[in-house]
CSV table of C-alpha atoms and ligand atoms in Angstrom, one decimal:
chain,number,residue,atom,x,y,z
A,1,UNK,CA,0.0,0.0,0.0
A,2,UNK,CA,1.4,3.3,-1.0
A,3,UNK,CA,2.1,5.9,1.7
A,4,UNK,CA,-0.2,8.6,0.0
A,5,UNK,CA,0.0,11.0,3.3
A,6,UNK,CA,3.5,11.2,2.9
A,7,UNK,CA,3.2,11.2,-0.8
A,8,UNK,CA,1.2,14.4,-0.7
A,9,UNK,CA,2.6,18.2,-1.0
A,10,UNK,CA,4.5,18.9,2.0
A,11,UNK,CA,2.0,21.8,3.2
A,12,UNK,CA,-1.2,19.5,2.8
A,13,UNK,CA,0.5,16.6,5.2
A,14,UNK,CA,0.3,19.7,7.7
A,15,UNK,CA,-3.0,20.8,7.2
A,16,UNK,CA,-5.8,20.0,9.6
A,17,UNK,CA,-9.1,19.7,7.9
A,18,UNK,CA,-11.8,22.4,8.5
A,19,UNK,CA,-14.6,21.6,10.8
A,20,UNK,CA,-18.1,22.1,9.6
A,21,UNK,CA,-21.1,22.9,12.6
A,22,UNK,CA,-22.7,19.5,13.0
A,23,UNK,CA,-25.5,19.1,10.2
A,24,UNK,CA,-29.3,18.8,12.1
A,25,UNK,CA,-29.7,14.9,10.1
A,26,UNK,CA,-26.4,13.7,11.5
A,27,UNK,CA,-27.7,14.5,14.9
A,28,UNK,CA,-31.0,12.7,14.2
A,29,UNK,CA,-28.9,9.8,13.2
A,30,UNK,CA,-26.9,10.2,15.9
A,31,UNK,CA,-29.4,10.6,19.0
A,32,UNK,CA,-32.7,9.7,17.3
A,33,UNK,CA,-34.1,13.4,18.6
A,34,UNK,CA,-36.4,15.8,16.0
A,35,UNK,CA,-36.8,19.5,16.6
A,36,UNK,CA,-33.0,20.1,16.7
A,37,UNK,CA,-32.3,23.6,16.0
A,38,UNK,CA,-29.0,24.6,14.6
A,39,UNK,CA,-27.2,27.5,15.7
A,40,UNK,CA,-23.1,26.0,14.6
A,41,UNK,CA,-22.5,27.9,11.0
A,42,UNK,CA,-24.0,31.4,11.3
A,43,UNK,CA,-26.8,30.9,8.7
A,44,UNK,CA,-29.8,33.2,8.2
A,45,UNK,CA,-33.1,31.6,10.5
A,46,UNK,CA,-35.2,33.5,8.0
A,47,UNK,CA,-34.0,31.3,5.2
A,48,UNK,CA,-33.5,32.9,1.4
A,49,UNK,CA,-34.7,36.1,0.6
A,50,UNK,CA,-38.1,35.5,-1.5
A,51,UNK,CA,-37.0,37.8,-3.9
A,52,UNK,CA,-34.3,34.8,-4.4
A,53,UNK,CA,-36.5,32.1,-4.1
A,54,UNK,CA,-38.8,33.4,-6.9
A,55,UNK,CA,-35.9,33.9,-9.2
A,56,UNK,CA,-34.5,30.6,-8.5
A,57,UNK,CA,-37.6,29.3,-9.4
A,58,UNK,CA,-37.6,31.0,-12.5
A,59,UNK,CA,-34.0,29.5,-13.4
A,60,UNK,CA,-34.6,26.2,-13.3
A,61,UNK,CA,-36.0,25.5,-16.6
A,62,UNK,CA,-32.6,26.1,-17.7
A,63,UNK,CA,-30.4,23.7,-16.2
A,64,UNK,CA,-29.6,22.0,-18.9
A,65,UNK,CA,-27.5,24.5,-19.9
A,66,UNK,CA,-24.1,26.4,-18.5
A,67,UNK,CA,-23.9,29.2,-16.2
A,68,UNK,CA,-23.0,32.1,-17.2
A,69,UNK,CA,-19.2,31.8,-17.0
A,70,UNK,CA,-19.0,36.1,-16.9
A,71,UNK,CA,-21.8,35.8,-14.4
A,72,UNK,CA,-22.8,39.1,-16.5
A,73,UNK,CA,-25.9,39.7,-14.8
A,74,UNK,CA,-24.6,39.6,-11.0
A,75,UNK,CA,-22.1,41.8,-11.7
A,76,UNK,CA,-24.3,44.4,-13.3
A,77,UNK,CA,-26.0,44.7,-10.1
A,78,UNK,CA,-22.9,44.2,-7.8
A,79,UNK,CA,-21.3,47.3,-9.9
A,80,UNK,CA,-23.9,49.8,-9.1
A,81,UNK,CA,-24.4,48.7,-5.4
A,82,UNK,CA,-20.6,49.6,-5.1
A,83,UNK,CA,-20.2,52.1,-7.1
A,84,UNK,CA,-17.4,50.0,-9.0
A,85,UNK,CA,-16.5,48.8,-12.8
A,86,UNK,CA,-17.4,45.2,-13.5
A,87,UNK,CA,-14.1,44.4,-14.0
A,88,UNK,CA,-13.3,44.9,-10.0
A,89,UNK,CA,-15.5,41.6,-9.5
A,90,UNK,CA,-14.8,38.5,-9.2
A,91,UNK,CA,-17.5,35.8,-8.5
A,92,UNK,CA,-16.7,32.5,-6.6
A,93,UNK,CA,-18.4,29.4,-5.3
A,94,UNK,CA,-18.7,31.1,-2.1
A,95,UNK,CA,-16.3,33.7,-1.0
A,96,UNK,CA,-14.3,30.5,0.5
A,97,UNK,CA,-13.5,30.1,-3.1
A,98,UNK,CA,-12.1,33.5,-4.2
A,99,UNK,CA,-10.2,33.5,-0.5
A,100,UNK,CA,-8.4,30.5,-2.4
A,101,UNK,CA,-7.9,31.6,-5.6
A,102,UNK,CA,-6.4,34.7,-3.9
A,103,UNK,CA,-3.7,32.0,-1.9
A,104,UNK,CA,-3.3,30.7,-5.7
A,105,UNK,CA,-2.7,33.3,-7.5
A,106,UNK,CA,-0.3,35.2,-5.1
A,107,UNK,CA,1.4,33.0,-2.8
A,108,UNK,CA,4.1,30.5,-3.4
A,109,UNK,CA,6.3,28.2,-1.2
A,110,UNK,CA,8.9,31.3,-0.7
A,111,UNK,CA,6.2,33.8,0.5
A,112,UNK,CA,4.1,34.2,3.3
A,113,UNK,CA,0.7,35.3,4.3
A,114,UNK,CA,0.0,36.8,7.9
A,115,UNK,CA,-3.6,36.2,10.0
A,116,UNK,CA,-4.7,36.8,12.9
A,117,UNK,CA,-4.6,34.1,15.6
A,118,UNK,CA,-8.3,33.2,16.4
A,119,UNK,CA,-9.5,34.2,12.8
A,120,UNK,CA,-11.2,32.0,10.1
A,121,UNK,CA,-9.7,28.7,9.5
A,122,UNK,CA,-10.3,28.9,6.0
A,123,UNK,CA,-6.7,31.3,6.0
A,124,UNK,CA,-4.5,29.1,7.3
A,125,UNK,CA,-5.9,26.1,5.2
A,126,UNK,CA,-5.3,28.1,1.3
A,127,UNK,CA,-2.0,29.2,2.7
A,128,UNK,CA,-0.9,25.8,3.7
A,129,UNK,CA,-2.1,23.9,0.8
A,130,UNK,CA,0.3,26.1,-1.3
A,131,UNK,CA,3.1,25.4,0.7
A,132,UNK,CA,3.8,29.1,1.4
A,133,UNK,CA,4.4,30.2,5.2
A,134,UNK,CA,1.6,30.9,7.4
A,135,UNK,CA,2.8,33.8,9.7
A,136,UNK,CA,0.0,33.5,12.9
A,137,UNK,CA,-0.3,36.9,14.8
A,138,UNK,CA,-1.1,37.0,18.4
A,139,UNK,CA,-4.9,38.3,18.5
A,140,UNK,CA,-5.5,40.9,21.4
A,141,UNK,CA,-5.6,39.5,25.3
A,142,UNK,CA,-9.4,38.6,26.9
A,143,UNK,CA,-8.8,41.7,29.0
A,144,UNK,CA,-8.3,44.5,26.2
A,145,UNK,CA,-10.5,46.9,24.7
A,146,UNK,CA,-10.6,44.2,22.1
A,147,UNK,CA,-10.9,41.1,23.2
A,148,UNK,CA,-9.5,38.6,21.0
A,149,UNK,CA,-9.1,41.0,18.2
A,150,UNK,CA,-6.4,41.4,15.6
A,151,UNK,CA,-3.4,43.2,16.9
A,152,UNK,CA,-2.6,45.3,14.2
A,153,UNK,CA,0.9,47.0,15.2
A,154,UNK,CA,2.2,43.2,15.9
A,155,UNK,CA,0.8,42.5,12.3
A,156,UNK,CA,2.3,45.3,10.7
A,157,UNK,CA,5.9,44.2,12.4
A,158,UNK,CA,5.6,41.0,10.8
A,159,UNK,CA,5.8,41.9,7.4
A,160,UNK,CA,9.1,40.5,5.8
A,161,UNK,CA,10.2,40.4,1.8
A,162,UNK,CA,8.4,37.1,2.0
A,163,UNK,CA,4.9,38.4,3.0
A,164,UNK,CA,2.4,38.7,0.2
A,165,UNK,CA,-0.8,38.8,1.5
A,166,UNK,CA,-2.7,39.7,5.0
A,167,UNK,CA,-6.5,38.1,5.6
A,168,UNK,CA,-8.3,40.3,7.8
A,169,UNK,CA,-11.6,39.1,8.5
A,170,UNK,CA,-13.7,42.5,10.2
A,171,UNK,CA,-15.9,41.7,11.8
A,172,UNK,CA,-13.3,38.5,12.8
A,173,UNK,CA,-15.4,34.8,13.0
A,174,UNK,CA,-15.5,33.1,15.5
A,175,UNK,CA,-14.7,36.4,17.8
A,176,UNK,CA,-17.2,38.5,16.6
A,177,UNK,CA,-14.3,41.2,17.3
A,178,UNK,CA,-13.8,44.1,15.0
A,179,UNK,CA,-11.9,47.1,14.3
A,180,UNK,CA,-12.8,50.4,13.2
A,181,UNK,CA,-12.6,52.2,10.3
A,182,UNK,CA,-10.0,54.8,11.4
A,183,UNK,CA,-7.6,52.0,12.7
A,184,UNK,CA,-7.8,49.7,9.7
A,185,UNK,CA,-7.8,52.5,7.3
A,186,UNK,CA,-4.2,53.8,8.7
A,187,UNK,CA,-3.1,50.7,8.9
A,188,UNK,CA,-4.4,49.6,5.1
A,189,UNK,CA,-2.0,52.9,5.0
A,190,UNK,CA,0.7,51.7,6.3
A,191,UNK,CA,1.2,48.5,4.0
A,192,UNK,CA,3.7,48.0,1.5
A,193,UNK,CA,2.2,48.6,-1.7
A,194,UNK,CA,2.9,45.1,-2.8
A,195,UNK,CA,1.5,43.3,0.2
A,196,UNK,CA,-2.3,42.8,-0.7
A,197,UNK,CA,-4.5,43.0,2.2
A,198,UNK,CA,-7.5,41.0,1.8
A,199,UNK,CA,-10.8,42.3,4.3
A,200,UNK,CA,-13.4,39.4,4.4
A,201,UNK,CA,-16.6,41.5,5.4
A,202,UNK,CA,-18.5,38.5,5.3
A,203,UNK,CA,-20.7,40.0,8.6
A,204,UNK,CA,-20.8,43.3,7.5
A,205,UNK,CA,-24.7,43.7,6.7
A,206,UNK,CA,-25.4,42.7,10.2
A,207,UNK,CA,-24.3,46.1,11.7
A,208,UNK,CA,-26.6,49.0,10.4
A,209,UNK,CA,-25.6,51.3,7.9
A,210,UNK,CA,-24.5,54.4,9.3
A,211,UNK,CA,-22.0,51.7,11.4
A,212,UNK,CA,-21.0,49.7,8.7
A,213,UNK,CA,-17.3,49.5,8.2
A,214,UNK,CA,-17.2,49.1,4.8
A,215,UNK,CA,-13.6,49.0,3.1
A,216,UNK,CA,-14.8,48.9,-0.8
A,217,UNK,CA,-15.4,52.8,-0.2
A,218,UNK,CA,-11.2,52.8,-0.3
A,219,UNK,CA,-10.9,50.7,-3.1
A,220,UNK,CA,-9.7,54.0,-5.3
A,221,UNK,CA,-7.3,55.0,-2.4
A,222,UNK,CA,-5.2,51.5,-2.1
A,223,UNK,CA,-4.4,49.6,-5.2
A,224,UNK,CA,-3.3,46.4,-3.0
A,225,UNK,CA,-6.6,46.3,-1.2
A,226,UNK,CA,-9.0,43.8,-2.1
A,227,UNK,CA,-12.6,43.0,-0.3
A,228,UNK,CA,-14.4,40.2,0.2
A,229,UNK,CA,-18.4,40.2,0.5
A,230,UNK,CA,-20.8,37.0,0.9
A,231,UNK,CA,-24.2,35.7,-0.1
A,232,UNK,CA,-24.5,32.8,2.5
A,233,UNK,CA,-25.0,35.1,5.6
A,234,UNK,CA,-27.4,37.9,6.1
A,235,UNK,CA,-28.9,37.2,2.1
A,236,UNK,CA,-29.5,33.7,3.0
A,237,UNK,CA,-27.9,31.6,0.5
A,238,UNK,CA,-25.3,29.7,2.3
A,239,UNK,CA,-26.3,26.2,0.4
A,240,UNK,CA,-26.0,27.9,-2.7
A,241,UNK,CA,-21.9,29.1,-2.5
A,242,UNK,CA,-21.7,32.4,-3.6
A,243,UNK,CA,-19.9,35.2,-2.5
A,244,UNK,CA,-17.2,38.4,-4.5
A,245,UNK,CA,-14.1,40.0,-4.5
A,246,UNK,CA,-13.8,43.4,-5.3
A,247,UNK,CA,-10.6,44.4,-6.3
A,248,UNK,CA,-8.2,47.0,-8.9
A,249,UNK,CA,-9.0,45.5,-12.0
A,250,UNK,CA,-5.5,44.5,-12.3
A,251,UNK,CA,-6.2,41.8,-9.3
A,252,UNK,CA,-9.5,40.7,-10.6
A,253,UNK,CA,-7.6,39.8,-14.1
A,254,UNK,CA,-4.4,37.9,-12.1
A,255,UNK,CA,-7.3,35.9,-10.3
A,256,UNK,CA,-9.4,35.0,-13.6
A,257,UNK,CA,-6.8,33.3,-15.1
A,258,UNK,CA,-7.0,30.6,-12.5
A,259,UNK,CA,-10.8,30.9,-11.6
A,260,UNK,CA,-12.6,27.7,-12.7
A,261,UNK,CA,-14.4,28.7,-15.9
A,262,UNK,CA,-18.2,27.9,-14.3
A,263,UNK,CA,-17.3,28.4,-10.7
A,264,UNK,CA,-20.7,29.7,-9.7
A,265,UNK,CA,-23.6,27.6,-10.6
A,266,UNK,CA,-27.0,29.5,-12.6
A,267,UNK,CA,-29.1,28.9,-9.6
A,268,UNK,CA,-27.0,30.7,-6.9
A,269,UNK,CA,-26.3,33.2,-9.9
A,270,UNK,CA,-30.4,33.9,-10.3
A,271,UNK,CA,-30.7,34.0,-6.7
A,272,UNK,CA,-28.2,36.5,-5.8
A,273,UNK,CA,-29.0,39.0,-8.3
A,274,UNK,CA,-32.3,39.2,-6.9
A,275,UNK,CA,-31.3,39.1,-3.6
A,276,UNK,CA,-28.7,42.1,-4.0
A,277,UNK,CA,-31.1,44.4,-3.6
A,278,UNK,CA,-33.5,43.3,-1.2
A,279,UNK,CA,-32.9,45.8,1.6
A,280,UNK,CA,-36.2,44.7,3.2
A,281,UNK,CA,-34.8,41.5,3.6
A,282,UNK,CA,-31.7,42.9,4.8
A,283,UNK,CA,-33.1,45.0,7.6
A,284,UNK,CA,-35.3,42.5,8.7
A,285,UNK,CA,-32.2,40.1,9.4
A,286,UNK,CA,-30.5,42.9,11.5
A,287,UNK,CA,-33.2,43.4,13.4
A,288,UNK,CA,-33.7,39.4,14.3
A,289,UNK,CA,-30.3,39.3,15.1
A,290,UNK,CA,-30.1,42.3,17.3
A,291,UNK,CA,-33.2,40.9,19.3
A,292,UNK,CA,-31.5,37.8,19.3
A,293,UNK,CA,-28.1,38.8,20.6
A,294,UNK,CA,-29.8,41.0,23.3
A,295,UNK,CA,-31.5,37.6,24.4
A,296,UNK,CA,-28.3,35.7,24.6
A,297,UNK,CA,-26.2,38.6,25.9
A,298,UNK,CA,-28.5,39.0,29.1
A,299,UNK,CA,-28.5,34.9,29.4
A,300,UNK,CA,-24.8,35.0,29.9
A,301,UNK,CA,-24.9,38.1,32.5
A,302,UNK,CA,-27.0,36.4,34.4
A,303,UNK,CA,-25.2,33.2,34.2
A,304,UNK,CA,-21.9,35.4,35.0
A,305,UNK,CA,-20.6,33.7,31.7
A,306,UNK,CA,-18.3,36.5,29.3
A,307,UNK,CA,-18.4,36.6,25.9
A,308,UNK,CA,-16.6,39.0,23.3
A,309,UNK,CA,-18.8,41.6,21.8
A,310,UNK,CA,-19.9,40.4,18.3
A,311,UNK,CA,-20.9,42.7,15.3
A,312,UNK,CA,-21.5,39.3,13.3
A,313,UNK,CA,-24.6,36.8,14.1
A,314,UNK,CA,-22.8,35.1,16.5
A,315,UNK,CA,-21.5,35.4,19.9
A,316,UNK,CA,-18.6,33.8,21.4
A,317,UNK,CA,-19.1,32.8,25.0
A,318,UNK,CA,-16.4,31.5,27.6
A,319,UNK,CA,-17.5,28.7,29.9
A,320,UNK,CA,-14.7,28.7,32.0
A,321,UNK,CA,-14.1,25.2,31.8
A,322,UNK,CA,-13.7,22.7,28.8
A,323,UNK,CA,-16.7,23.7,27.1
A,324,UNK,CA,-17.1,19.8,25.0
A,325,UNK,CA,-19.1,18.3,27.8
A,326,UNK,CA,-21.4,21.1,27.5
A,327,UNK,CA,-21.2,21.2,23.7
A,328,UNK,CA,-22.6,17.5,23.9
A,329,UNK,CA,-25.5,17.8,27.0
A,330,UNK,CA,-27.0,20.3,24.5
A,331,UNK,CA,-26.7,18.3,21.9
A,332,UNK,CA,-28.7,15.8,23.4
A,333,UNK,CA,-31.5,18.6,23.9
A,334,UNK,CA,-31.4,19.1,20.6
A,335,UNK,CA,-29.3,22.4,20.3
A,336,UNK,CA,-26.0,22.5,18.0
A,337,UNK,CA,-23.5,25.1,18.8
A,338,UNK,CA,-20.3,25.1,17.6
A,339,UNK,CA,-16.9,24.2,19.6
A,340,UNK,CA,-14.0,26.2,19.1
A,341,UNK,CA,-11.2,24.3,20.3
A,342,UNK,CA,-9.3,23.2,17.1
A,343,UNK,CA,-9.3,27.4,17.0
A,344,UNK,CA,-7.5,27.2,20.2
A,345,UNK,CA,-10.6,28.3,22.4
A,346,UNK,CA,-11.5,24.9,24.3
A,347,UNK,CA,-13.4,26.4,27.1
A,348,UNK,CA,-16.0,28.5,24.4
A,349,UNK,CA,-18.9,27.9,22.3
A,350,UNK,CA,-19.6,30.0,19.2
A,351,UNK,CA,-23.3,30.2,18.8
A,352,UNK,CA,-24.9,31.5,16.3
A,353,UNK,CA,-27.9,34.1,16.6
A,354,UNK,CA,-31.2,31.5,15.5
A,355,UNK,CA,-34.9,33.3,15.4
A,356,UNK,CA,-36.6,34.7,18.2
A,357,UNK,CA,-38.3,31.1,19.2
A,358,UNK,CA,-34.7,29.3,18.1
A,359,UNK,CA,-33.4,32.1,21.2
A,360,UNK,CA,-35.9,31.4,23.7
A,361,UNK,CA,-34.8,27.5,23.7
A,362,UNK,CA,-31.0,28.2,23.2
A,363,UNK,CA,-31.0,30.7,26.4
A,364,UNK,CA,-33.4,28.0,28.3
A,365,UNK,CA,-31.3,25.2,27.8
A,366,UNK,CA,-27.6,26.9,28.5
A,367,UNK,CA,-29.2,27.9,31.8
A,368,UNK,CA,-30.1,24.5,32.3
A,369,UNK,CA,-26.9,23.0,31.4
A,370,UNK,CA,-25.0,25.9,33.4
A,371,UNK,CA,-27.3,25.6,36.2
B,1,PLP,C1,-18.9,32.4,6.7
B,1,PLP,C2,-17.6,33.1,6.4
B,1,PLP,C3,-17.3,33.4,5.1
B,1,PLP,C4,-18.2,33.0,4.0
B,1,PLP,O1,-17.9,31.8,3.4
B,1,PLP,P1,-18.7,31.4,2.1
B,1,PLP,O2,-17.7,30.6,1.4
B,1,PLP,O3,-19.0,32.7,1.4
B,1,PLP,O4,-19.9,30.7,2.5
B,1,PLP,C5,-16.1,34.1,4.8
B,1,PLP,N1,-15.4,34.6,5.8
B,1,PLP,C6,-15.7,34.4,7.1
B,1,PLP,C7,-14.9,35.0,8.1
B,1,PLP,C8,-16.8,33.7,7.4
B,1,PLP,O5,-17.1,33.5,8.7
């Protein structure tokens, strides 16, 4: 029998794999339980957007053919919402994807990419899988104005010849940290010009407008800035994999070349043209989750548990002691949350912002388990 793990790519034999949230079926395979509720991979409890739903149904007459490989008609709609040229966009399968073609396209085995500690695991994954260096920052102590946040002075030290890209997630999964627009602006500043900094804003649409830090509005100032935006958490459309980069048009061309040539599929194409502009749907998913972390916010002052304050749909709360046994006793009442320790977190639960009802049973069961 061949040795394939040693047989593959140096960087890969590292890798760990990433760790989805628990689907609801395994756990009624598992435990033989109905009416779980899910509240592990920060998806919408409204569902789609109708206006998505109606054009998907719309669309699938014609599956028999191939997507749009342009994706002409999304990026119409994506270019006026940002005030950019089509030619600044590039579509993935989820923004997971154009995170990756980003590691690609830029990064080789002699450079490195820098991340914060605590941020997605997605990073570290399409750095490793290259072979390039991953350079892990320190994230800001529990006891900070930013608790478990990126350190952006340490990050800025680290940058060598070698470093090619930064991933910023802001807000920051699975913190729920962020920075503000001042701070992250100077530093975006403060980067070589041939260091690309990447800013997932993959929460952004759950903070409301007027707080919204939104870096696409300094595309024009930094050339080696590049913004990532998805479909699969405040639209909805997480089982459909689409999400965008918006970068100089330079960028956008590098990353084509490498992009598969139908990467987003016509359905998840339909459904997030339509769902672009529905700001009613928007606004209605900010307000759940606001209601929604207020709920689970008071549940963990009165259970004396902390948490770090989250602009995403999703808090991060600290137990205070391995948090896996209580991961599992609310898994056998039928709540999934999501365990953080492969982030390095072991004593926390991420949990994700459900519906009002989805809330009301989350906050009674951790105060029974934490009783
Ligand atoms: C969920 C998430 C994404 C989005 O992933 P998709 O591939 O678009 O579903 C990107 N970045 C972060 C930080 C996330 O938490």
């Amino acid at each position: 029998m061949s040795d394939f793990k040693h047989m593959a790519a140096p960087g890969v034999q590292q890798l760990k794999p990433y760790i989805p949230g628990k689907p609801i079926s395994e756990l009624e395979r598992e435990l033989g339980i109905e009416n779980i509720i899910k509240l592990a991979s920060n998806e919408n409890p409204l569902g789609p957007s109708p206006k998505a739903m109606e054009a998907i149904k719309a669309e699938m007459d014609e599956l028999a053919l191939y997507p749009d490989g342009n994706g002409f008609e999304l990026k119409k709609v994506l270019a006026e919402k940002h005030g950019v040229s089509m030619d600044q966009i590039t579509l993935g399968n989820g923004s997971n994807d154009v995170l990756v073609l980003l590691a690609e396209a830029f990064l080789t085995p002699e450079h490195s990419a820098i991340y914060s500690q605590y941020s997605f695991a997605v990073y570290p994954i399409a750095i490793q899988a290259i072979g390039a260096t991953h350079q892990m920052i320190d994230a800001t102590p529990w006891e900070s104005d930013r608790p478990l946040g990126c350190d952006l002075p340490a990050m800025k030290a680290a940058i060598n010849d070698q470093t090619r890209i930064i991933f910023i997630a802001n807000p920051n999964n699975p913190t729920g940290s962020f920075l503000q627009a001042d701070e992250l602006k100077s530093f975006i500043a403060s980067v070589p010009e041939d260091v690309i900094v990447v800013l997932d804003e993959a929460y952004l649409e759950y903070s409301p407008v007027e707080e919204q830090v939104d870096g696409s509005l300094w595309l024009g100032e930094f050339e080696n800035l590049v913004i990532t935006r998805t479909f699969s958490k405040a639209y909805g459309l997480a089982g459909f994999r689409v999400g965008y980069a918006l970068s100089n048009p330079d960028v956008a061309n590098v990353i084509n070349r490498i992009r598969q040539p139908f990467n987003v599929n016509s359905l998840a194409l339909a459904a997030a043209s339509a769902a672009v502009n529905d700001t009613e749907f928007l606004e209605k998913s900010m307000h759940v989750n606001a209601d929604g972390m207020k709920a689970l916010e008071a549940s963990c002052d009165r259970l004396g548990l902390r948490y770090v304050p989250s602009k995403g749909n999703f808090l991060l709360v600290d137990f205070g002691r391995d948090a896996m046994p209580i991961y599992q006793q609310m898994l056998e009442l039928g709540v999934i949350t999501r365990p953080v320790a492969n982030y390095g977190l072991p004593n926390c639960l991420r949990i994700t912002i459900g519906s009002e009802d989805e809330m009301a049973r989350m906050v009674e069961v951790m105060e029974q388990v934490c009783d």
